[in-house]
Short mmCIF file of C-alpha atoms in Angstrom, two decimals:
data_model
loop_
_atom_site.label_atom_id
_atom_site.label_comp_id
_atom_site.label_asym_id
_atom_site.label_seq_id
_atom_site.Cartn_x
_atom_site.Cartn_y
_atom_site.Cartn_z
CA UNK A 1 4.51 9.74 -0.66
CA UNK A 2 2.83 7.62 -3.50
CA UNK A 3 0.50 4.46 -2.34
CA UNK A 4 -1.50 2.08 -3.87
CA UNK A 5 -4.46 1.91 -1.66
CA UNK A 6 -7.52 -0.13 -2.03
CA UNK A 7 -9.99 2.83 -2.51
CA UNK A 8 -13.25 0.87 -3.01
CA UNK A 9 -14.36 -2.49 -3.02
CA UNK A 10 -12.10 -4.13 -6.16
CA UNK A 11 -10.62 -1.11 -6.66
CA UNK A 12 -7.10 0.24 -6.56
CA UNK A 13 -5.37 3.91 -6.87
CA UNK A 14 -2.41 5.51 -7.17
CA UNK A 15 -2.53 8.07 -4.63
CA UNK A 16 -0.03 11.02 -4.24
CA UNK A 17 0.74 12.74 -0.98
CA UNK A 18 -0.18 9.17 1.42
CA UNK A 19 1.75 10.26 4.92
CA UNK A 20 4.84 8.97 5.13
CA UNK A 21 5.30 6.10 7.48
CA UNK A 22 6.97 6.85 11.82
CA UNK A 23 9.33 4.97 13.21
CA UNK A 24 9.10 3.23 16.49
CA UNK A 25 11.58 2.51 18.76
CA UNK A 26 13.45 -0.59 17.77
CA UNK A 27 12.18 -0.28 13.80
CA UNK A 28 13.97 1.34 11.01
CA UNK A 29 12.76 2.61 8.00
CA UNK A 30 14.45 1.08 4.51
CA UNK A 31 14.37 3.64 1.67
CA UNK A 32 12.92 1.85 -1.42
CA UNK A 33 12.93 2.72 -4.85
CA UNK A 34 9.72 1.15 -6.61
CA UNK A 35 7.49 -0.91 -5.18
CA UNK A 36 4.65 -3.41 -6.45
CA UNK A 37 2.21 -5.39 -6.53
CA UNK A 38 1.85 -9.21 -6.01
CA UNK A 39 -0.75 -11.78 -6.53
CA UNK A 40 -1.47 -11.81 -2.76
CA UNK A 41 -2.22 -8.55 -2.82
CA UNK A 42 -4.62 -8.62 -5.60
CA UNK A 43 -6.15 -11.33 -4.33
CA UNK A 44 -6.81 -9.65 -0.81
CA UNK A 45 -8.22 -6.45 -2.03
CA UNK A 46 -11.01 -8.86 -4.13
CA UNK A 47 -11.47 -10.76 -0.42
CA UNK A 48 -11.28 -7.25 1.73
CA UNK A 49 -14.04 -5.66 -0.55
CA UNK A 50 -15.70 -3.04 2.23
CA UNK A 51 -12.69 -2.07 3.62
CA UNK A 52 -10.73 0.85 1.75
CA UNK A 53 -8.08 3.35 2.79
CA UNK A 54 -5.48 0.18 2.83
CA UNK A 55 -2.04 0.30 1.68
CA UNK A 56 -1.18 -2.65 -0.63
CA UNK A 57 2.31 -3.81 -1.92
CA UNK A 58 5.11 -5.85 -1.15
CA UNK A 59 7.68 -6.16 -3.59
CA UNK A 60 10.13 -3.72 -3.06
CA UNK A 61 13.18 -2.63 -5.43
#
């Protein structure tokens, strides 16, 4: 699966081959067909500098 992930401080990649997500019990998993990015999630990954390996995006087509 492909993920934008915060990879360093102020710093986002396209990754290729992010595991794909697991169901729980009581979820269910929505196939999407793009996905981006908002100003909330800009604005997190400048706030979350130090912390990498997180998935960002939330607008989903």
């Amino acid at each position: 699966m492909k993920a934008a992930v915060l990879t360093a401080p102020e710093r986002i990649d396209t990754v290729d081959g992010w595991a794909e997500p697991v169901c729980g019990p009581g979820e269910v998993m929505v196939e999407t067909h793009g996905g981006g990015l908002c100003g909330t999630d800009l604005a997190g990954a400048a706030v979350r500098a130090g912390k990498t390996s997180i998935v960002l995006g939330s607008e989903y087509a």
